[in-house]
Amino acid sequence: MRQFLIVGLAILLPSCGSAEAETAVKDLLIDPGSAQFSDVTTQNEVTCGFVNSKNRMGGYVGRTAFLYEKGIARLASDDDAQFIEQFGAKCPNDLVLKFLELRLRG
């Protein structure tokens, strides 16, 4: 019985970090109800991914990278070198490549 409980908790833990991160990211958005998350992954207590949401005009802004760590959510901005450095260092390589592709297209 103990083995099943441990396996069950191991399955639930990653999703808890993801849900917590998504809630924190939504708090940063103009229209939290419009948030569409993609490529969300949690590793080493850091959650990374992308969010698309509506702006004040009601249009979607496009996928924006986010980083969630120690209860703090941050969204990428064009001039935030510190965010870019942290995203590159703390997020999986496949997400970093997607992030760079988005920046090159943008």
CSV table of N, CA, C and O in Angstrom, one decimal:
chain,number,residue,atom,x,y,z
A,1,MET,N,0.8,-1.2,0.0
A,1,MET,CA,0.0,0.0,0.0
A,1,MET,C,0.9,1.3,0.0
A,1,MET,O,0.6,2.2,-0.7
A,2,ARG,N,1.9,1.2,0.8
A,2,ARG,CA,2.8,2.4,0.8
A,2,ARG,C,3.4,2.7,-0.5
A,2,ARG,O,3.6,3.9,-0.9
A,3,GLN,N,3.8,1.7,-1.3
A,3,GLN,CA,4.4,1.9,-2.6
A,3,GLN,C,3.4,2.6,-3.5
A,3,GLN,O,3.8,3.5,-4.3
A,4,PHE,N,2.1,2.3,-3.5
A,4,PHE,CA,1.1,3.0,-4.3
A,4,PHE,C,1.0,4.4,-3.9
A,4,PHE,O,0.9,5.3,-4.8
A,5,LEU,N,1.0,4.7,-2.6
A,5,LEU,CA,0.9,6.1,-2.2
A,5,LEU,C,2.1,6.9,-2.6
A,5,LEU,O,1.9,8.0,-3.1
A,6,ILE,N,3.3,6.4,-2.5
A,6,ILE,CA,4.5,7.1,-3.0
A,6,ILE,C,4.5,7.3,-4.5
A,6,ILE,O,4.7,8.4,-4.9
A,7,VAL,N,4.1,6.3,-5.3
A,7,VAL,CA,4.0,6.5,-6.7
A,7,VAL,C,2.9,7.5,-7.0
A,7,VAL,O,3.1,8.4,-7.9
A,8,GLY,N,1.8,7.5,-6.4
A,8,GLY,CA,0.7,8.5,-6.6
A,8,GLY,C,1.2,9.9,-6.3
A,8,GLY,O,0.9,10.8,-7.0
A,9,LEU,N,1.9,10.1,-5.2
A,9,LEU,CA,2.4,11.4,-4.9
A,9,LEU,C,3.4,11.9,-5.9
A,9,LEU,O,3.5,13.0,-6.3
A,10,ALA,N,4.3,11.0,-6.4
A,10,ALA,CA,5.3,11.4,-7.4
A,10,ALA,C,4.6,11.8,-8.7
A,10,ALA,O,5.1,12.7,-9.3
A,11,ILE,N,3.5,11.2,-9.0
A,11,ILE,CA,2.8,11.6,-10.2
A,11,ILE,C,2.1,13.0,-10.0
A,11,ILE,O,2.1,13.8,-10.9
A,12,LEU,N,1.6,13.3,-8.8
A,12,LEU,CA,0.9,14.5,-8.5
A,12,LEU,C,1.8,15.7,-8.4
A,12,LEU,O,1.4,16.8,-8.7
A,13,LEU,N,3.0,15.5,-7.8
A,13,LEU,CA,3.8,16.7,-7.5
A,13,LEU,C,4.1,17.6,-8.7
A,13,LEU,O,4.0,18.8,-8.6
A,14,PRO,N,4.6,17.1,-9.9
A,14,PRO,CA,4.9,18.0,-11.0
A,14,PRO,C,3.7,18.8,-11.4
A,14,PRO,O,3.8,20.0,-11.7
A,15,SER,N,2.5,18.2,-11.4
A,15,SER,CA,1.3,19.0,-11.8
A,15,SER,C,1.0,20.1,-10.8
A,15,SER,O,0.4,21.1,-11.1
A,16,CYS,N,1.3,19.9,-9.5
A,16,CYS,CA,1.0,20.9,-8.5
A,16,CYS,C,1.8,22.2,-8.8
A,16,CYS,O,1.3,23.3,-8.7
A,17,GLY,N,3.1,22.0,-9.1
A,17,GLY,CA,4.0,23.1,-9.5
A,17,GLY,C,3.5,23.9,-10.7
A,17,GLY,O,3.5,25.1,-10.8
A,18,SER,N,3.0,23.1,-11.7
A,18,SER,CA,2.5,23.7,-12.9
A,18,SER,C,1.2,24.5,-12.6
A,18,SER,O,1.1,25.7,-13.1
A,19,ALA,N,0.3,24.0,-11.9
A,19,ALA,CA,-0.9,24.7,-11.6
A,19,ALA,C,-0.6,26.0,-10.8
A,19,ALA,O,-1.2,27.0,-11.0
A,20,GLU,N,0.3,25.9,-9.8
A,20,GLU,CA,0.6,27.1,-9.0
A,20,GLU,C,1.3,28.1,-9.9
A,20,GLU,O,1.0,29.3,-9.8
A,21,ALA,N,2.1,27.7,-10.8
A,21,ALA,CA,2.8,28.6,-11.8
A,21,ALA,C,1.8,29.3,-12.7
A,21,ALA,O,1.9,30.5,-12.9
A,22,GLU,N,0.9,28.5,-13.2
A,22,GLU,CA,-0.1,29.1,-14.1
A,22,GLU,C,-1.0,30.1,-13.4
A,22,GLU,O,-1.3,31.2,-14.0
A,23,THR,N,-1.4,29.9,-12.2
A,23,THR,CA,-2.1,30.8,-11.4
A,23,THR,C,-1.3,32.1,-11.2
A,23,THR,O,-1.9,33.2,-11.3
A,24,ALA,N,-0.1,32.0,-10.9
A,24,ALA,CA,0.8,33.2,-10.6
A,24,ALA,C,1.0,34.0,-11.9
A,24,ALA,O,1.0,35.2,-11.9
A,25,VAL,N,1.1,33.3,-13.1
A,25,VAL,CA,1.3,33.9,-14.4
A,25,VAL,C,0.0,34.7,-14.7
A,25,VAL,O,0.0,35.8,-15.2
A,26,LYS,N,-1.1,34.0,-14.5
A,26,LYS,CA,-2.4,34.7,-14.8
A,26,LYS,C,-2.6,36.0,-14.0
A,26,LYS,O,-3.2,37.0,-14.5
A,27,ASP,N,-2.0,36.1,-12.8
A,27,ASP,CA,-2.1,37.3,-12.0
A,27,ASP,C,-1.4,38.5,-12.7
A,27,ASP,O,-1.6,39.6,-12.4
A,28,LEU,N,-0.5,38.2,-13.6
A,28,LEU,CA,0.3,39.2,-14.3
A,28,LEU,C,-0.4,39.7,-15.6
A,28,LEU,O,0.1,40.7,-16.2
A,29,LEU,N,-1.4,39.0,-16.0
A,29,LEU,CA,-2.0,39.3,-17.3
A,29,LEU,C,-3.2,40.3,-17.2
A,29,LEU,O,-3.9,40.4,-16.2
A,30,ILE,N,-3.4,41.0,-18.3
A,30,ILE,CA,-4.5,41.9,-18.4
A,30,ILE,C,-5.9,41.2,-18.4
A,30,ILE,O,-6.8,41.6,-17.8
A,31,ASP,N,-5.9,40.0,-19.2
A,31,ASP,CA,-7.1,39.2,-19.2
A,31,ASP,C,-6.8,37.8,-18.9
A,31,ASP,O,-6.6,37.0,-19.7
A,32,PRO,N,-6.7,37.5,-17.6
A,32,PRO,CA,-6.3,36.2,-17.1
A,32,PRO,C,-7.2,35.0,-17.6
A,32,PRO,O,-6.7,33.9,-17.9
A,33,GLY,N,-8.5,35.3,-17.9
A,33,GLY,CA,-9.4,34.3,-18.4
A,33,GLY,C,-9.1,33.8,-19.8
A,33,GLY,O,-9.5,32.8,-20.2
A,34,SER,N,-8.3,34.6,-20.5
A,34,SER,CA,-8.0,34.3,-21.9
A,34,SER,C,-6.7,33.5,-22.0
A,34,SER,O,-6.3,33.1,-23.1
A,35,ALA,N,-6.0,33.3,-20.9
A,35,ALA,CA,-4.7,32.6,-20.9
A,35,ALA,C,-4.7,31.2,-21.6
A,35,ALA,O,-5.6,30.4,-21.2
A,36,GLN,N,-3.8,31.0,-22.5
A,36,GLN,CA,-3.6,29.7,-23.2
A,36,GLN,C,-2.2,29.3,-22.9
A,36,GLN,O,-1.3,30.0,-23.5
A,37,PHE,N,-2.0,28.3,-22.2
A,37,PHE,CA,-0.6,27.8,-21.8
A,37,PHE,C,-0.2,26.7,-22.8
A,37,PHE,O,-1.0,25.9,-23.2
A,38,SER,N,1.1,26.7,-23.1
A,38,SER,CA,1.7,25.7,-23.9
A,38,SER,C,3.1,25.4,-23.4
A,38,SER,O,3.8,26.2,-22.8
A,39,ASP,N,3.6,24.2,-23.7
A,39,ASP,CA,5.0,23.7,-23.4
A,39,ASP,C,5.4,24.0,-21.9
A,39,ASP,O,6.5,24.3,-21.7
A,40,VAL,N,4.4,23.8,-21.0
A,40,VAL,CA,4.7,24.0,-19.6
A,40,VAL,C,5.5,22.8,-19.0
A,40,VAL,O,5.0,21.7,-19.2
A,41,THR,N,6.6,23.1,-18.4
A,41,THR,CA,7.4,22.0,-17.8
A,41,THR,C,8.0,22.4,-16.5
A,41,THR,O,8.3,23.6,-16.4
A,42,THR,N,8.1,21.5,-15.6
A,42,THR,CA,8.7,21.8,-14.3
A,42,THR,C,9.8,20.9,-14.0
A,42,THR,O,9.7,19.7,-14.2
A,43,GLN,N,11.0,21.5,-13.7
A,43,GLN,CA,12.1,20.7,-13.3
A,43,GLN,C,13.0,21.5,-12.3
A,43,GLN,O,13.1,22.7,-12.4
A,44,ASN,N,13.5,20.8,-11.3
A,44,ASN,CA,14.3,21.5,-10.3
A,44,ASN,C,13.6,22.7,-9.6
A,44,ASN,O,14.2,23.7,-9.4
A,45,GLU,N,12.3,22.5,-9.4
A,45,GLU,CA,11.5,23.5,-8.7
A,45,GLU,C,11.3,24.8,-9.5
A,45,GLU,O,11.0,25.9,-9.0
A,46,VAL,N,11.6,24.7,-10.8
A,46,VAL,CA,11.4,25.9,-11.7
A,46,VAL,C,10.4,25.5,-12.8
A,46,VAL,O,10.5,24.4,-13.4
A,47,THR,N,9.4,26.3,-13.0
A,47,THR,CA,8.4,26.0,-14.1
A,47,THR,C,8.6,27.0,-15.2
A,47,THR,O,8.7,28.2,-15.0
A,48,CYS,N,8.7,26.5,-16.4
A,48,CYS,CA,8.9,27.3,-17.6
A,48,CYS,C,7.8,27.0,-18.6
A,48,CYS,O,7.3,25.9,-18.6
A,49,GLY,N,7.5,27.9,-19.5
A,49,GLY,CA,6.6,27.6,-20.6
A,49,GLY,C,6.2,28.9,-21.3
A,49,GLY,O,7.0,29.9,-21.2
A,50,PHE,N,5.1,28.8,-22.0
A,50,PHE,CA,4.6,29.9,-22.8
A,50,PHE,C,3.2,30.2,-22.5
A,50,PHE,O,2.4,29.3,-22.2
A,51,VAL,N,2.8,31.5,-22.6
A,51,VAL,CA,1.4,31.8,-22.4
A,51,VAL,C,1.0,32.8,-23.5
A,51,VAL,O,1.8,33.6,-23.9
A,52,ASN,N,-0.2,32.7,-24.0
A,52,ASN,CA,-0.8,33.6,-25.0
A,52,ASN,C,-2.1,34.1,-24.3
A,52,ASN,O,-2.8,33.4,-23.8
A,53,SER,N,-2.3,35.4,-24.4
A,53,SER,CA,-3.5,36.0,-23.7
A,53,SER,C,-3.8,37.3,-24.5
A,53,SER,O,-3.1,37.8,-25.3
A,54,LYS,N,-5.0,37.8,-24.2
A,54,LYS,CA,-5.5,39.0,-24.8
A,54,LYS,C,-5.0,40.2,-24.2
A,54,LYS,O,-4.7,40.3,-23.0
A,55,ASN,N,-4.8,41.3,-25.0
A,55,ASN,CA,-4.4,42.6,-24.6
A,55,ASN,C,-5.6,43.4,-24.3
A,55,ASN,O,-6.7,43.0,-24.4
A,56,ARG,N,-5.4,44.7,-24.0
A,56,ARG,CA,-6.5,45.6,-23.7
A,56,ARG,C,-7.5,45.8,-24.9
A,56,ARG,O,-8.6,46.1,-24.7
A,57,MET,N,-7.0,45.6,-26.1
A,57,MET,CA,-7.8,45.7,-27.3
A,57,MET,C,-8.6,44.5,-27.6
A,57,MET,O,-9.4,44.4,-28.5
A,58,GLY,N,-8.3,43.4,-26.9
A,58,GLY,CA,-9.1,42.1,-27.1
A,58,GLY,C,-8.4,41.2,-28.1
A,58,GLY,O,-9.0,40.1,-28.3
A,59,GLY,N,-7.2,41.5,-28.6
A,59,GLY,CA,-6.5,40.6,-29.5
A,59,GLY,C,-5.4,39.8,-28.7
A,59,GLY,O,-4.9,40.3,-27.7
A,60,TYR,N,-5.2,38.6,-29.2
A,60,TYR,CA,-4.1,37.8,-28.6
A,60,TYR,C,-2.7,38.4,-29.0
A,60,TYR,O,-2.5,38.8,-30.1
A,61,VAL,N,-1.8,38.4,-28.0
A,61,VAL,CA,-0.5,39.1,-28.2
A,61,VAL,C,0.5,38.1,-28.8
A,61,VAL,O,1.6,38.6,-29.2
A,62,GLY,N,0.3,36.8,-28.8
A,62,GLY,CA,1.2,35.9,-29.2
A,62,GLY,C,1.9,35.2,-28.0
A,62,GLY,O,1.8,35.7,-26.9
A,63,ARG,N,2.6,34.1,-28.3
A,63,ARG,CA,3.2,33.3,-27.2
A,63,ARG,C,4.3,34.1,-26.5
A,63,ARG,O,5.1,34.7,-27.2
A,64,THR,N,4.2,34.2,-25.2
A,64,THR,CA,5.2,34.9,-24.4
A,64,THR,C,5.8,33.9,-23.4
A,64,THR,O,5.0,33.2,-22.7
A,65,ALA,N,7.1,33.9,-23.3
A,65,ALA,CA,7.7,33.0,-22.3
A,65,ALA,C,7.5,33.4,-20.9
A,65,ALA,O,7.4,34.6,-20.6
A,66,PHE,N,7.4,32.4,-20.0
A,66,PHE,CA,7.3,32.8,-18.6
A,66,PHE,C,8.2,31.8,-17.8
A,66,PHE,O,8.6,30.7,-18.2
A,67,LEU,N,8.6,32.3,-16.6
A,67,LEU,CA,9.4,31.6,-15.7
A,67,LEU,C,8.8,31.7,-14.3
A,67,LEU,O,8.4,32.8,-13.9
A,68,TYR,N,8.7,30.6,-13.6
A,68,TYR,CA,8.1,30.6,-12.2
A,68,TYR,C,9.1,29.9,-11.3
A,68,TYR,O,9.4,28.8,-11.5
A,69,GLU,N,9.5,30.6,-10.3
A,69,GLU,CA,10.4,30.1,-9.3
A,69,GLU,C,10.2,30.7,-8.0
A,69,GLU,O,10.1,31.9,-7.8
A,70,LYS,N,10.2,29.9,-6.9
A,70,LYS,CA,10.1,30.3,-5.5
A,70,LYS,C,8.9,31.3,-5.3
A,70,LYS,O,9.0,32.3,-4.7
A,71,GLY,N,7.8,30.9,-6.0
A,71,GLY,CA,6.6,31.7,-5.8
A,71,GLY,C,6.5,33.0,-6.6
A,71,GLY,O,5.5,33.8,-6.4
A,72,ILE,N,7.5,33.2,-7.5
A,72,ILE,CA,7.5,34.5,-8.3
A,72,ILE,C,7.4,34.1,-9.7
A,72,ILE,O,8.2,33.3,-10.2
A,73,ALA,N,6.4,34.7,-10.4
A,73,ALA,CA,6.3,34.5,-11.9
A,73,ALA,C,6.8,35.7,-12.6
A,73,ALA,O,6.7,36.9,-12.2
A,74,ARG,N,7.5,35.5,-13.7
A,74,ARG,CA,8.0,36.6,-14.6
A,74,ARG,C,7.6,36.3,-16.0
A,74,ARG,O,7.7,35.1,-16.5
A,75,LEU,N,7.3,37.3,-16.8
A,75,LEU,CA,7.0,37.2,-18.2
A,75,LEU,C,8.2,37.8,-19.0
A,75,LEU,O,8.8,38.8,-18.5
A,76,ALA,N,8.5,37.3,-20.1
A,76,ALA,CA,9.5,37.9,-21.0
A,76,ALA,C,9.1,39.2,-21.5
A,76,ALA,O,7.9,39.4,-21.8
A,77,SER,N,10.1,40.1,-21.6
A,77,SER,CA,9.8,41.4,-22.3
A,77,SER,C,11.0,41.6,-23.2
A,77,SER,O,12.1,41.0,-23.0
A,78,ASP,N,10.9,42.5,-24.2
A,78,ASP,CA,11.9,42.7,-25.2
A,78,ASP,C,13.2,43.1,-24.7
A,78,ASP,O,14.3,42.8,-25.2
A,79,ASP,N,13.2,43.9,-23.6
A,79,ASP,CA,14.5,44.5,-23.1
A,79,ASP,C,15.0,43.9,-21.8
A,79,ASP,O,15.7,44.5,-21.1
A,80,ASP,N,14.5,42.7,-21.4
A,80,ASP,CA,14.9,42.2,-20.1
A,80,ASP,C,16.0,41.1,-20.3
A,80,ASP,O,15.7,39.9,-20.4
A,81,ALA,N,17.2,41.6,-20.2
A,81,ALA,CA,18.4,40.7,-20.4
A,81,ALA,C,18.5,39.6,-19.3
A,81,ALA,O,18.9,38.5,-19.5
A,82,GLN,N,18.1,40.0,-18.1
A,82,GLN,CA,18.1,39.1,-16.9
A,82,GLN,C,17.2,38.0,-17.1
A,82,GLN,O,17.5,36.8,-16.8
A,83,PHE,N,15.9,38.2,-17.6
A,83,PHE,CA,15.0,37.2,-17.9
A,83,PHE,C,15.5,36.2,-18.9
A,83,PHE,O,15.5,35.0,-18.7
A,84,ILE,N,16.1,36.7,-20.0
A,84,ILE,CA,16.6,35.9,-21.0
A,84,ILE,C,17.7,35.0,-20.5
A,84,ILE,O,17.8,33.8,-20.8
A,85,GLU,N,18.6,35.5,-19.7
A,85,GLU,CA,19.7,34.8,-19.1
A,85,GLU,C,19.1,33.7,-18.2
A,85,GLU,O,19.6,32.5,-18.3
A,86,GLN,N,18.2,34.0,-17.3
A,86,GLN,CA,17.6,33.0,-16.4
A,86,GLN,C,16.8,31.9,-17.2
A,86,GLN,O,16.9,30.8,-16.8
A,87,PHE,N,16.0,32.3,-18.2
A,87,PHE,CA,15.3,31.3,-18.9
A,87,PHE,C,16.2,30.4,-19.6
A,87,PHE,O,16.0,29.2,-19.6
A,88,GLY,N,17.3,30.9,-20.2
A,88,GLY,CA,18.3,30.0,-20.8
A,88,GLY,C,19.0,29.1,-19.9
A,88,GLY,O,19.4,28.0,-20.2
A,89,ALA,N,19.2,29.5,-18.7
A,89,ALA,CA,20.0,28.7,-17.7
A,89,ALA,C,19.1,27.7,-16.9
A,89,ALA,O,19.6,26.6,-16.6
A,90,LYS,N,17.8,28.0,-16.8
A,90,LYS,CA,17.0,27.2,-15.9
A,90,LYS,C,15.9,26.4,-16.6
A,90,LYS,O,15.3,25.5,-16.0
A,91,CYS,N,15.7,26.6,-17.9
A,91,CYS,CA,14.7,25.9,-18.6
A,91,CYS,C,15.3,24.9,-19.5
A,91,CYS,O,16.4,25.0,-19.9
A,92,PRO,N,14.5,23.9,-19.9
A,92,PRO,CA,15.0,22.8,-20.8
A,92,PRO,C,15.4,23.4,-22.2
A,92,PRO,O,14.8,24.4,-22.6
A,93,ASN,N,16.4,22.8,-22.8
A,93,ASN,CA,16.9,23.3,-24.0
A,93,ASN,C,15.9,23.4,-25.1
A,93,ASN,O,15.9,24.4,-25.9
A,94,ASP,N,14.9,22.5,-25.2
A,94,ASP,CA,13.9,22.6,-26.2
A,94,ASP,C,13.0,23.9,-26.1
A,94,ASP,O,12.7,24.5,-27.1
A,95,LEU,N,12.8,24.3,-24.8
A,95,LEU,CA,12.0,25.5,-24.6
A,95,LEU,C,12.9,26.7,-24.9
A,95,LEU,O,12.4,27.7,-25.5
A,96,VAL,N,14.1,26.7,-24.6
A,96,VAL,CA,15.0,27.8,-24.9
A,96,VAL,C,15.1,28.0,-26.4
A,96,VAL,O,15.0,29.1,-26.9
A,97,LEU,N,15.2,26.9,-27.2
A,97,LEU,CA,15.2,27.0,-28.6
A,97,LEU,C,13.9,27.6,-29.2
A,97,LEU,O,13.9,28.5,-30.1
A,98,LYS,N,12.7,27.2,-28.6
A,98,LYS,CA,11.5,27.8,-29.0
A,98,LYS,C,11.4,29.3,-28.7
A,98,LYS,O,10.9,30.1,-29.4
A,99,PHE,N,11.9,29.6,-27.5
A,99,PHE,CA,12.0,31.0,-27.1
A,99,PHE,C,12.8,31.9,-28.1
A,99,PHE,O,12.4,32.9,-28.5
A,100,LEU,N,14.0,31.3,-28.4
A,100,LEU,CA,14.8,32.1,-29.4
A,100,LEU,C,14.2,32.2,-30.7
A,100,LEU,O,14.3,33.3,-31.4
A,101,GLU,N,13.5,31.2,-31.2
A,101,GLU,CA,12.8,31.3,-32.5
A,101,GLU,C,11.7,32.3,-32.4
A,101,GLU,O,11.6,33.1,-33.4
A,102,LEU,N,11.0,32.4,-31.3
A,102,LEU,CA,9.9,33.5,-31.2
A,102,LEU,C,10.6,34.9,-31.2
A,102,LEU,O,10.0,35.8,-31.8
A,103,ARG,N,11.7,35.0,-30.6
A,103,ARG,CA,12.3,36.3,-30.5
A,103,ARG,C,12.9,36.7,-31.9
A,103,ARG,O,12.8,37.9,-32.3
A,104,LEU,N,13.4,35.7,-32.7
A,104,LEU,CA,13.9,36.0,-34.0
A,104,LEU,C,12.7,36.4,-35.0
A,104,LEU,O,12.9,37.3,-35.8
A,105,ARG,N,11.6,35.8,-34.8
A,105,ARG,CA,10.4,36.1,-35.7
A,105,ARG,C,9.8,37.4,-35.3
A,105,ARG,O,9.3,38.1,-36.2
A,106,GLY,N,9.8,37.7,-34.0
A,106,GLY,CA,9.1,38.9,-33.4
A,106,GLY,C,9.6,40.2,-33.9
A,106,GLY,O,8.9,41.1,-34.2
